[in-house]
């Protein structure tokens, strides 16, 4: 099929693959920073010729995680105002100077240089997570984003493995000097890459954004469809832009994904992965493994890398949820096995435990790394780049990345203390318990994000029914290739030359109405036998339309109708869940109507539009049909019902030729509809607003066939309940009532199982919980565990009170 042919065409994927690889080199540098400690600290301890104590070694190991928190905060400013690409370039300087100072410590012979070098490396680590992940996400199409997003985790694993291999044969300072050179190469390479199209478009560089998108999708790919979608979405976002306020972050569409990502980030680090990475050599030494510790470390690192690469091919095949659940389950088993080994080591003694179970530590860590790499390693960051609303993506990405690094710091810094205080077996059992909790969290709270556009993610967390790929074409390669091809073939048909139309691809184009093809089809079928056969195939699929004539309703302004429906679909949950008057203005904008509440009736007045039971049809009619009279053909409507002048005043021209108007829908419950749109203007409706029973607090927007386009639940100042109830009674029994009735039943249904945790307030509690933990964790380094527990309990109590 077409999608398969496109995916096999390297010209379409190669530019995105190159951008993902270059954007992921920051993760490679992060891996070298994390991997340096495992061979570097034992080497440093052997060659030490200046004063250092045991705590110094612990803090030098954890120092990158301390400063990484601040790196994740400061990178948001250049990412937002200078661009994703320049932020990537800037973060390499932290790695370069940090590794250089670390290596020069060999000659300077002062532990302060070690602290400074590791601190600078940590700033680079903090900058890497949001900058690299968002760059890769914004450069990738939805159908390959999961695969390309996995490259970051593979680069991280590669960096760790390279550090293990080189560190096994050179001293710690030589290793640092090597890691000074590599970021210089990556920096030069990054300069040759394009800025992300989304950032360019949102900052007013539309021409540059188109060029960047063309470069990323391939020179021969038509990017008009994706560019238009991005531009429309940006216009919606810009209409609600402004300073980010705290109360905005407390809204469901923002706090839900924030709470979910914070939870996933916490559980990712609560597996103890970085404790294992930072202390791999020491763990094998404590276990008394029969294999030399440095070689065992290399084996574990190789398994980590291979599984990270393999997971890139799994994440788009099985989805995010399945990989996270499977990865967490197997990871918990391997951690439990490590706990069992150290338990018997404590009971039997080291010699007997090694004699009978000496193989278990190596096997357990190999399984642990393999399972972790296949899901927990990369999926949290892939999901992070997908679920945050565009307007808040940089800000929330920074906070969640910072939180991830804080938890990493706590785990790495206090891992040796946990071993001493709790024992090795209890420590690994604690990690096991956290990983099992992750399974519950993911199963009940995390939705599947595979294959969705970044814009579609914003609807997913607003209690909206997610649109399928049939409802919203993906921004991926298949849409960019298919739609222009279909349009080109259609142009050939309408000019009387029978082109060859592949009817297999037509059903994926939801904007193309079935009745629009008949005029073009008849013209084509009259000219050639081969064309006749092909057009017969087209009519059996989802046929196309002529841009000029809808044969069933020739008064329809076809181009304008398509643009209106595109705008309706792009309205975000945030826009449709505000005060009614604000929601109504968004609906007017989508319909191509100006908000003119002070105009005189007949002179463009739209204050009544969607405010009563009747004026809820958005009709797009051709310009020569706008002056049509009713002449008594529609029951319950004025005899003439002249609307032409008002239509011309109120219609927004940019949506295409013709006009828009909120026409009366009396008579729409008949088949065919006997309302103003279909009778007076001989036009289809672009959409109809219907309030849903039994509460009539939610509305749906359906097209002329009754299919759902969008829906919303305004927060207040609704039209009178009598108007909303009569609105539904007017469409009851017709095709337009089906989606309203279904949505009403859906809104009433309240599951009594544990899935009720998906309720907005529960996930909001998770968000507030992670905020409390984040603000407490930094202080916990400098006070007792009892004080930290009291502080955390107090903050959680305040969070619960705020929900009430």
PDB file of C-alpha atoms in Angstrom, residues 329-595:
ATOM      1  CA  UNK A 329       7.460  -6.137  34.772  1.00  0.00           C
ATOM      2  CA  UNK A 330      10.740  -7.736  33.651  1.00  0.00           C
ATOM      3  CA  UNK A 331      12.799  -5.024  35.353  1.00  0.00           C
ATOM      4  CA  UNK A 332      11.074  -5.721  38.671  1.00  0.00           C
ATOM      5  CA  UNK A 333      11.876  -9.434  38.354  1.00  0.00           C
ATOM      6  CA  UNK A 334      15.587  -8.799  37.737  1.00  0.00           C
ATOM      7  CA  UNK A 335      15.784  -6.322  40.632  1.00  0.00           C
ATOM      8  CA  UNK A 336      14.105  -8.853  42.896  1.00  0.00           C
ATOM      9  CA  UNK A 337      16.694 -11.445  41.780  1.00  0.00           C
ATOM     10  CA  UNK A 338      19.503  -9.062  42.789  1.00  0.00           C
ATOM     11  CA  UNK A 339      17.820  -8.602  46.147  1.00  0.00           C
ATOM     12  CA  UNK A 340      17.572 -12.377  46.585  1.00  0.00           C
ATOM     13  CA  UNK A 341      21.295 -12.798  45.848  1.00  0.00           C
ATOM     14  CA  UNK A 342      22.345 -10.194  48.393  1.00  0.00           C
ATOM     15  CA  UNK A 343      19.888 -11.700  50.897  1.00  0.00           C
ATOM     16  CA  UNK A 344      21.558 -15.102  50.667  1.00  0.00           C
ATOM     17  CA  UNK A 345      24.959 -13.421  50.702  1.00  0.00           C
ATOM     18  CA  UNK A 346      24.011 -11.891  54.045  1.00  0.00           C
ATOM     19  CA  UNK A 347      22.601 -15.199  55.375  1.00  0.00           C
ATOM     20  CA  UNK A 348      25.153 -17.675  53.988  1.00  0.00           C
ATOM     21  CA  UNK A 349      28.203 -15.497  53.747  1.00  0.00           C
ATOM     22  CA  UNK A 350      29.942 -14.156  50.656  1.00  0.00           C
ATOM     23  CA  UNK A 351      31.857 -17.334  49.850  1.00  0.00           C
ATOM     24  CA  UNK A 352      28.849 -19.693  49.839  1.00  0.00           C
ATOM     25  CA  UNK A 353      26.605 -17.211  48.017  1.00  0.00           C
ATOM     26  CA  UNK A 354      29.215 -16.748  45.291  1.00  0.00           C
ATOM     27  CA  UNK A 355      29.752 -20.508  45.049  1.00  0.00           C
ATOM     28  CA  UNK A 356      26.068 -21.329  44.525  1.00  0.00           C
ATOM     29  CA  UNK A 357      24.695 -18.118  42.984  1.00  0.00           C
ATOM     30  CA  UNK A 358      27.777 -16.395  41.579  1.00  0.00           C
ATOM     31  CA  UNK A 359      26.173 -16.259  38.151  1.00  0.00           C
ATOM     32  CA  UNK A 360      23.056 -14.440  39.370  1.00  0.00           C
ATOM     33  CA  UNK A 361      24.392 -10.837  39.656  1.00  0.00           C
ATOM     34  CA  UNK A 362      25.665 -10.768  36.060  1.00  0.00           C
ATOM     35  CA  UNK A 363      22.541 -12.424  34.633  1.00  0.00           C
ATOM     36  CA  UNK A 364      20.255 -10.191  36.704  1.00  0.00           C
ATOM     37  CA  UNK A 365      21.977  -6.980  35.629  1.00  0.00           C
ATOM     38  CA  UNK A 366      21.982  -8.083  31.980  1.00  0.00           C
ATOM     39  CA  UNK A 367      18.232  -8.783  32.148  1.00  0.00           C
ATOM     40  CA  UNK A 368      17.728  -5.541  34.073  1.00  0.00           C
ATOM     41  CA  UNK A 369      19.550  -3.467  31.451  1.00  0.00           C
ATOM     42  CA  UNK A 370      17.801  -5.261  28.593  1.00  0.00           C
ATOM     43  CA  UNK A 371      14.322  -4.799  30.045  1.00  0.00           C
ATOM     44  CA  UNK A 372      14.948  -1.211  31.114  1.00  0.00           C
ATOM     45  CA  UNK A 373      16.343  -0.318  27.685  1.00  0.00           C
ATOM     46  CA  UNK A 374      13.290  -1.666  25.861  1.00  0.00           C
ATOM     47  CA  UNK A 375      10.831   0.700  27.502  1.00  0.00           C
ATOM     48  CA  UNK A 376      11.646   2.629  30.641  1.00  0.00           C
ATOM     49  CA  UNK A 377      14.787   4.067  29.090  1.00  0.00           C
ATOM     50  CA  UNK A 378      13.283   5.921  26.144  1.00  0.00           C
ATOM     51  CA  UNK A 379       9.480   5.867  26.283  1.00  0.00           C
ATOM     52  CA  UNK A 380       9.132   8.474  29.083  1.00  0.00           C
ATOM     53  CA  UNK A 381      11.068  11.015  27.018  1.00  0.00           C
ATOM     54  CA  UNK A 382       9.194  10.141  23.831  1.00  0.00           C
ATOM     55  CA  UNK A 383       5.878  10.665  25.609  1.00  0.00           C
ATOM     56  CA  UNK A 384       7.184  13.886  27.160  1.00  0.00           C
ATOM     57  CA  UNK A 385       7.827  15.306  23.701  1.00  0.00           C
ATOM     58  CA  UNK A 386       4.311  14.300  22.585  1.00  0.00           C
ATOM     59  CA  UNK A 387       1.778  15.129  25.280  1.00  0.00           C
ATOM     60  CA  UNK A 388       2.556  18.698  26.349  1.00  0.00           C
ATOM     61  CA  UNK A 389       0.542  21.500  24.665  1.00  0.00           C
ATOM     62  CA  UNK A 390       2.630  23.478  22.187  1.00  0.00           C
ATOM     63  CA  UNK A 391       2.394  26.712  24.150  1.00  0.00           C
ATOM     64  CA  UNK A 392       3.674  25.115  27.369  1.00  0.00           C
ATOM     65  CA  UNK A 393       5.958  22.451  25.870  1.00  0.00           C
ATOM     66  CA  UNK A 394       9.244  24.204  26.623  1.00  0.00           C
ATOM     67  CA  UNK A 395       8.223  25.256  30.127  1.00  0.00           C
ATOM     68  CA  UNK A 396       6.768  21.902  31.181  1.00  0.00           C
ATOM     69  CA  UNK A 397       9.560  19.974  29.486  1.00  0.00           C
ATOM     70  CA  UNK A 398      12.035  21.946  31.550  1.00  0.00           C
ATOM     71  CA  UNK A 399      10.229  21.265  34.826  1.00  0.00           C
ATOM     72  CA  UNK A 400       9.784  17.538  34.222  1.00  0.00           C
ATOM     73  CA  UNK A 401      13.380  17.142  33.078  1.00  0.00           C
ATOM     74  CA  UNK A 402      14.553  18.987  36.187  1.00  0.00           C
ATOM     75  CA  UNK A 403      12.434  16.737  38.360  1.00  0.00           C
ATOM     76  CA  UNK A 404      13.878  13.663  36.670  1.00  0.00           C
ATOM     77  CA  UNK A 405      17.367  14.917  37.442  1.00  0.00           C
ATOM     78  CA  UNK A 406      16.472  15.692  41.061  1.00  0.00           C
ATOM     79  CA  UNK A 407      15.275  12.123  41.590  1.00  0.00           C
ATOM     80  CA  UNK A 408      18.415  10.888  39.838  1.00  0.00           C
ATOM     81  CA  UNK A 409      20.535  12.958  42.219  1.00  0.00           C
ATOM     82  CA  UNK A 410      18.767  11.559  45.265  1.00  0.00           C
ATOM     83  CA  UNK A 411      19.098   7.959  44.057  1.00  0.00           C
ATOM     84  CA  UNK A 412      22.763   8.256  43.026  1.00  0.00           C
ATOM     85  CA  UNK A 413      23.889  10.268  46.046  1.00  0.00           C
ATOM     86  CA  UNK A 414      22.156   8.181  48.688  1.00  0.00           C
ATOM     87  CA  UNK A 415      22.534   4.759  47.081  1.00  0.00           C
ATOM     88  CA  UNK A 416      25.709   4.026  49.086  1.00  0.00           C
ATOM     89  CA  UNK A 417      23.984   5.246  52.253  1.00  0.00           C
ATOM     90  CA  UNK A 418      20.982   2.997  51.546  1.00  0.00           C
ATOM     91  CA  UNK A 419      23.305   0.038  51.157  1.00  0.00           C
ATOM     92  CA  UNK A 420      24.855   0.830  54.517  1.00  0.00           C
ATOM     93  CA  UNK A 421      21.624   1.694  56.335  1.00  0.00           C
ATOM     94  CA  UNK A 422      19.157  -0.828  54.900  1.00  0.00           C
ATOM     95  CA  UNK A 423      21.471  -3.472  53.514  1.00  0.00           C
ATOM     96  CA  UNK A 424      22.068  -4.427  49.888  1.00  0.00           C
ATOM     97  CA  UNK A 425      19.106  -6.814  49.706  1.00  0.00           C
ATOM     98  CA  UNK A 426      16.526  -4.389  51.153  1.00  0.00           C
ATOM     99  CA  UNK A 427      17.791  -1.625  48.850  1.00  0.00           C
ATOM    100  CA  UNK A 428      17.119  -3.710  45.754  1.00  0.00           C
ATOM    101  CA  UNK A 429      13.761  -4.838  47.132  1.00  0.00           C
ATOM    102  CA  UNK A 430      12.822  -1.151  47.513  1.00  0.00           C
ATOM    103  CA  UNK A 431      13.667  -0.599  43.855  1.00  0.00           C
ATOM    104  CA  UNK A 432      11.539  -3.663  43.048  1.00  0.00           C
ATOM    105  CA  UNK A 433       8.534  -2.220  44.893  1.00  0.00           C
ATOM    106  CA  UNK A 434       8.814   1.108  43.066  1.00  0.00           C
ATOM    107  CA  UNK A 435       8.926  -0.666  39.702  1.00  0.00           C
ATOM    108  CA  UNK A 436       5.833  -2.729  40.513  1.00  0.00           C
ATOM    109  CA  UNK A 437       4.024   0.482  41.454  1.00  0.00           C
ATOM    110  CA  UNK A 438       5.016   1.866  38.056  1.00  0.00           C
ATOM    111  CA  UNK A 439       3.079  -0.968  36.398  1.00  0.00           C
ATOM    112  CA  UNK A 440      -0.102   0.047  38.242  1.00  0.00           C
ATOM    113  CA  UNK A 441       0.447   3.717  37.420  1.00  0.00           C
ATOM    114  CA  UNK A 442       0.954   3.126  33.697  1.00  0.00           C
ATOM    115  CA  UNK A 443      -1.868   0.613  33.363  1.00  0.00           C
ATOM    116  CA  UNK A 444      -4.563   2.818  34.855  1.00  0.00           C
ATOM    117  CA  UNK A 445      -3.430   6.326  33.962  1.00  0.00           C
ATOM    118  CA  UNK A 446      -1.313   6.494  30.813  1.00  0.00           C
ATOM    119  CA  UNK A 447      -3.183   6.624  27.473  1.00  0.00           C
ATOM    120  CA  UNK A 448      -1.646   5.383  24.244  1.00  0.00           C
ATOM    121  CA  UNK A 449      -0.005   8.191  22.230  1.00  0.00           C
ATOM    122  CA  UNK A 450       1.270   6.128  19.318  1.00  0.00           C
ATOM    123  CA  UNK A 451       0.698   7.704  15.896  1.00  0.00           C
ATOM    124  CA  UNK A 452      -0.998  10.868  17.113  1.00  0.00           C
ATOM    125  CA  UNK A 453      -0.068  14.333  15.931  1.00  0.00           C
ATOM    126  CA  UNK A 454       1.350  16.774  18.474  1.00  0.00           C
ATOM    127  CA  UNK A 455      -1.806  18.860  18.089  1.00  0.00           C
ATOM    128  CA  UNK A 456      -4.046  15.848  18.701  1.00  0.00           C
ATOM    129  CA  UNK A 457      -2.317  15.301  22.039  1.00  0.00           C
ATOM    130  CA  UNK A 458      -3.931  18.501  23.324  1.00  0.00           C
ATOM    131  CA  UNK A 459      -7.382  16.984  22.830  1.00  0.00           C
ATOM    132  CA  UNK A 460      -6.449  13.726  24.517  1.00  0.00           C
ATOM    133  CA  UNK A 461      -6.280  15.235  28.006  1.00  0.00           C
ATOM    134  CA  UNK A 462      -9.524  17.188  27.936  1.00  0.00           C
ATOM    135  CA  UNK A 463     -11.969  14.287  28.288  1.00  0.00           C
ATOM    136  CA  UNK A 464     -12.436  14.486  24.522  1.00  0.00           C
ATOM    137  CA  UNK A 465     -12.949  11.463  22.329  1.00  0.00           C
ATOM    138  CA  UNK A 466      -9.585  11.264  20.570  1.00  0.00           C
ATOM    139  CA  UNK A 467      -9.841  11.675  16.849  1.00  0.00           C
ATOM    140  CA  UNK A 468      -8.728   8.761  14.783  1.00  0.00           C
ATOM    141  CA  UNK A 469      -6.377   9.000  11.887  1.00  0.00           C
ATOM    142  CA  UNK A 470      -9.404   9.011   9.682  1.00  0.00           C
ATOM    143  CA  UNK A 471     -10.695  12.132  11.384  1.00  0.00           C
ATOM    144  CA  UNK A 472      -7.399  13.967  11.448  1.00  0.00           C
ATOM    145  CA  UNK A 473      -4.791  13.140   8.837  1.00  0.00           C
ATOM    146  CA  UNK A 474      -1.430  12.542  10.407  1.00  0.00           C
ATOM    147  CA  UNK A 475       1.286  15.053   9.783  1.00  0.00           C
ATOM    148  CA  UNK A 476       3.428  12.184   8.664  1.00  0.00           C
ATOM    149  CA  UNK A 477       4.878  11.352   5.306  1.00  0.00           C
ATOM    150  CA  UNK A 478       1.810   9.525   4.066  1.00  0.00           C
ATOM    151  CA  UNK A 479      -0.365  12.653   4.222  1.00  0.00           C
ATOM    152  CA  UNK A 480       2.176  14.885   2.587  1.00  0.00           C
ATOM    153  CA  UNK A 481       2.483  12.399  -0.246  1.00  0.00           C
ATOM    154  CA  UNK A 482      -1.076  11.190  -0.643  1.00  0.00           C
ATOM    155  CA  UNK A 483      -3.134  14.366  -0.615  1.00  0.00           C
ATOM    156  CA  UNK A 484      -1.212  16.263  -3.321  1.00  0.00           C
ATOM    157  CA  UNK A 485      -1.231  13.102  -5.428  1.00  0.00           C
ATOM    158  CA  UNK A 486      -4.989  12.739  -5.110  1.00  0.00           C
ATOM    159  CA  UNK A 487      -5.555  16.428  -5.884  1.00  0.00           C
ATOM    160  CA  UNK A 488      -3.317  16.194  -8.959  1.00  0.00           C
ATOM    161  CA  UNK A 489      -5.227  13.162 -10.185  1.00  0.00           C
ATOM    162  CA  UNK A 490      -8.512  14.947  -9.575  1.00  0.00           C
ATOM    163  CA  UNK A 491      -7.386  17.970 -11.574  1.00  0.00           C
ATOM    164  CA  UNK A 492      -6.641  15.613 -14.439  1.00  0.00           C
ATOM    165  CA  UNK A 493     -10.113  14.100 -14.129  1.00  0.00           C
ATOM    166  CA  UNK A 494     -11.958  17.419 -14.078  1.00  0.00           C
ATOM    167  CA  UNK A 495     -10.088  18.579 -17.183  1.00  0.00           C
ATOM    168  CA  UNK A 496     -11.542  15.643 -19.078  1.00  0.00           C
ATOM    169  CA  UNK A 497      -8.411  13.493 -19.004  1.00  0.00           C
ATOM    170  CA  UNK A 498      -8.939  10.275 -17.149  1.00  0.00           C
ATOM    171  CA  UNK A 499      -6.024   9.914 -14.734  1.00  0.00           C
ATOM    172  CA  UNK A 500      -5.380   6.752 -12.827  1.00  0.00           C
ATOM    173  CA  UNK A 501      -6.696   7.074  -9.271  1.00  0.00           C
ATOM    174  CA  UNK A 502      -5.581   4.587  -6.666  1.00  0.00           C
ATOM    175  CA  UNK A 503      -8.847   4.104  -4.787  1.00  0.00           C
ATOM    176  CA  UNK A 504      -7.055   2.316  -1.936  1.00  0.00           C
ATOM    177  CA  UNK A 505      -5.749   5.591  -0.591  1.00  0.00           C
ATOM    178  CA  UNK A 506      -8.938   7.613  -0.863  1.00  0.00           C
ATOM    179  CA  UNK A 507     -10.709   6.540   2.365  1.00  0.00           C
ATOM    180  CA  UNK A 508      -7.987   8.224   4.456  1.00  0.00           C
ATOM    181  CA  UNK A 509      -8.916  11.707   3.215  1.00  0.00           C
ATOM    182  CA  UNK A 510     -11.804  12.668   5.481  1.00  0.00           C
ATOM    183  CA  UNK A 511     -12.256  16.162   4.116  1.00  0.00           C
ATOM    184  CA  UNK A 512     -13.501  14.902   0.765  1.00  0.00           C
ATOM    185  CA  UNK A 513     -17.260  14.446   0.776  1.00  0.00           C
ATOM    186  CA  UNK A 514     -18.835  11.531  -1.034  1.00  0.00           C
ATOM    187  CA  UNK A 515     -21.313  13.518  -3.111  1.00  0.00           C
ATOM    188  CA  UNK A 516     -18.684  15.833  -4.600  1.00  0.00           C
ATOM    189  CA  UNK A 517     -17.322  13.223  -7.012  1.00  0.00           C
ATOM    190  CA  UNK A 518     -20.368  12.578  -9.149  1.00  0.00           C
ATOM    191  CA  UNK A 519     -19.972  15.581 -11.478  1.00  0.00           C
ATOM    192  CA  UNK A 520     -16.282  14.888 -12.096  1.00  0.00           C
ATOM    193  CA  UNK A 521     -16.835  11.147 -12.365  1.00  0.00           C
ATOM    194  CA  UNK A 522     -19.479  11.469 -15.052  1.00  0.00           C
ATOM    195  CA  UNK A 523     -17.242  13.757 -17.105  1.00  0.00           C
ATOM    196  CA  UNK A 524     -14.335  11.358 -16.824  1.00  0.00           C
ATOM    197  CA  UNK A 525     -16.338   8.223 -17.572  1.00  0.00           C
ATOM    198  CA  UNK A 526     -17.556   9.682 -20.833  1.00  0.00           C
ATOM    199  CA  UNK A 527     -14.044   9.959 -22.316  1.00  0.00           C
ATOM    200  CA  UNK A 528     -12.149   6.667 -22.011  1.00  0.00           C
ATOM    201  CA  UNK A 529     -12.808   3.025 -21.220  1.00  0.00           C
ATOM    202  CA  UNK A 530      -9.825   2.656 -18.894  1.00  0.00           C
ATOM    203  CA  UNK A 531     -10.799   5.815 -17.069  1.00  0.00           C
ATOM    204  CA  UNK A 532     -14.350   4.469 -16.748  1.00  0.00           C
ATOM    205  CA  UNK A 533     -13.091   1.388 -15.010  1.00  0.00           C
ATOM    206  CA  UNK A 534     -10.905   3.407 -12.635  1.00  0.00           C
ATOM    207  CA  UNK A 535     -13.646   5.872 -11.746  1.00  0.00           C
ATOM    208  CA  UNK A 536     -15.980   2.995 -10.961  1.00  0.00           C
ATOM    209  CA  UNK A 537     -13.395   1.896  -8.417  1.00  0.00           C
ATOM    210  CA  UNK A 538     -13.294   5.419  -7.014  1.00  0.00           C
ATOM    211  CA  UNK A 539     -17.048   5.468  -6.460  1.00  0.00           C
ATOM    212  CA  UNK A 540     -16.778   2.266  -4.460  1.00  0.00           C
ATOM    213  CA  UNK A 541     -14.329   3.956  -2.056  1.00  0.00           C
ATOM    214  CA  UNK A 542     -14.527   7.377  -0.472  1.00  0.00           C
ATOM    215  CA  UNK A 543     -14.896   9.594  -3.559  1.00  0.00           C
ATOM    216  CA  UNK A 544     -13.607  13.071  -4.158  1.00  0.00           C
ATOM    217  CA  UNK A 545     -15.167  16.367  -5.067  1.00  0.00           C
ATOM    218  CA  UNK A 546     -14.813  19.095  -7.615  1.00  0.00           C
ATOM    219  CA  UNK A 547     -13.529  22.339  -6.120  1.00  0.00           C
ATOM    220  CA  UNK A 548     -16.374  24.124  -7.965  1.00  0.00           C
ATOM    221  CA  UNK A 549     -19.559  22.081  -7.782  1.00  0.00           C
ATOM    222  CA  UNK A 550     -21.307  19.845  -5.275  1.00  0.00           C
ATOM    223  CA  UNK A 551     -23.748  18.048  -7.536  1.00  0.00           C
ATOM    224  CA  UNK A 552     -26.278  17.383  -4.763  1.00  0.00           C
ATOM    225  CA  UNK A 553     -26.150  20.881  -3.254  1.00  0.00           C
ATOM    226  CA  UNK A 554     -24.623  23.184  -5.886  1.00  0.00           C
ATOM    227  CA  UNK A 555     -24.931  26.230  -3.642  1.00  0.00           C
ATOM    228  CA  UNK A 556     -22.127  24.935  -1.369  1.00  0.00           C
ATOM    229  CA  UNK A 557     -18.917  26.947  -1.254  1.00  0.00           C
ATOM    230  CA  UNK A 558     -16.790  23.791  -1.278  1.00  0.00           C
ATOM    231  CA  UNK A 559     -13.356  25.278  -0.585  1.00  0.00           C
ATOM    232  CA  UNK A 560     -14.725  27.445   2.206  1.00  0.00           C
ATOM    233  CA  UNK A 561     -16.540  24.460   3.757  1.00  0.00           C
ATOM    234  CA  UNK A 562     -13.305  22.435   3.877  1.00  0.00           C
ATOM    235  CA  UNK A 563     -11.414  25.296   5.506  1.00  0.00           C
ATOM    236  CA  UNK A 564     -14.152  25.810   8.088  1.00  0.00           C
ATOM    237  CA  UNK A 565     -14.171  22.136   9.039  1.00  0.00           C
ATOM    238  CA  UNK A 566     -10.376  22.182   9.288  1.00  0.00           C
ATOM    239  CA  UNK A 567     -10.610  25.081  11.717  1.00  0.00           C
ATOM    240  CA  UNK A 568     -13.312  23.357  13.761  1.00  0.00           C
ATOM    241  CA  UNK A 569     -11.189  20.236  14.147  1.00  0.00           C
ATOM    242  CA  UNK A 570      -8.198  22.294  15.230  1.00  0.00           C
ATOM    243  CA  UNK A 571     -10.005  23.997  18.121  1.00  0.00           C
ATOM    244  CA  UNK A 572      -8.252  22.869  21.292  1.00  0.00           C
ATOM    245  CA  UNK A 573      -9.911  21.517  24.442  1.00  0.00           C
ATOM    246  CA  UNK A 574      -8.783  24.647  26.262  1.00  0.00           C
ATOM    247  CA  UNK A 575     -10.641  26.859  23.804  1.00  0.00           C
ATOM    248  CA  UNK A 576     -13.831  24.820  24.105  1.00  0.00           C
ATOM    249  CA  UNK A 577     -13.839  24.575  27.912  1.00  0.00           C
ATOM    250  CA  UNK A 578     -13.875  28.255  28.848  1.00  0.00           C
ATOM    251  CA  UNK A 579     -16.678  30.716  29.521  1.00  0.00           C
ATOM    252  CA  UNK A 580     -19.463  30.280  26.932  1.00  0.00           C
ATOM    253  CA  UNK A 581     -18.979  33.674  25.327  1.00  0.00           C
ATOM    254  CA  UNK A 582     -15.277  32.923  24.813  1.00  0.00           C
ATOM    255  CA  UNK A 583     -16.160  29.506  23.371  1.00  0.00           C
ATOM    256  CA  UNK A 584     -18.782  31.069  21.090  1.00  0.00           C
ATOM    257  CA  UNK A 585     -16.235  33.509  19.699  1.00  0.00           C
ATOM    258  CA  UNK A 586     -13.917  30.602  18.908  1.00  0.00           C
ATOM    259  CA  UNK A 587     -16.764  28.841  17.093  1.00  0.00           C
ATOM    260  CA  UNK A 588     -17.538  32.001  15.124  1.00  0.00           C
ATOM    261  CA  UNK A 589     -13.887  32.298  14.159  1.00  0.00           C
ATOM    262  CA  UNK A 590     -13.811  28.669  13.042  1.00  0.00           C
ATOM    263  CA  UNK A 591     -16.938  29.237  10.951  1.00  0.00           C
ATOM    264  CA  UNK A 592     -15.472  32.263   9.209  1.00  0.00           C
ATOM    265  CA  UNK A 593     -17.803  34.774  10.900  1.00  0.00           C
ATOM    266  CA  UNK A 594     -16.923  38.046  12.578  1.00  0.00           C
ATOM    267  CA  UNK A 595     -18.181  38.665  16.095  1.00  0.00           C
TER     268      UNK A 595
END
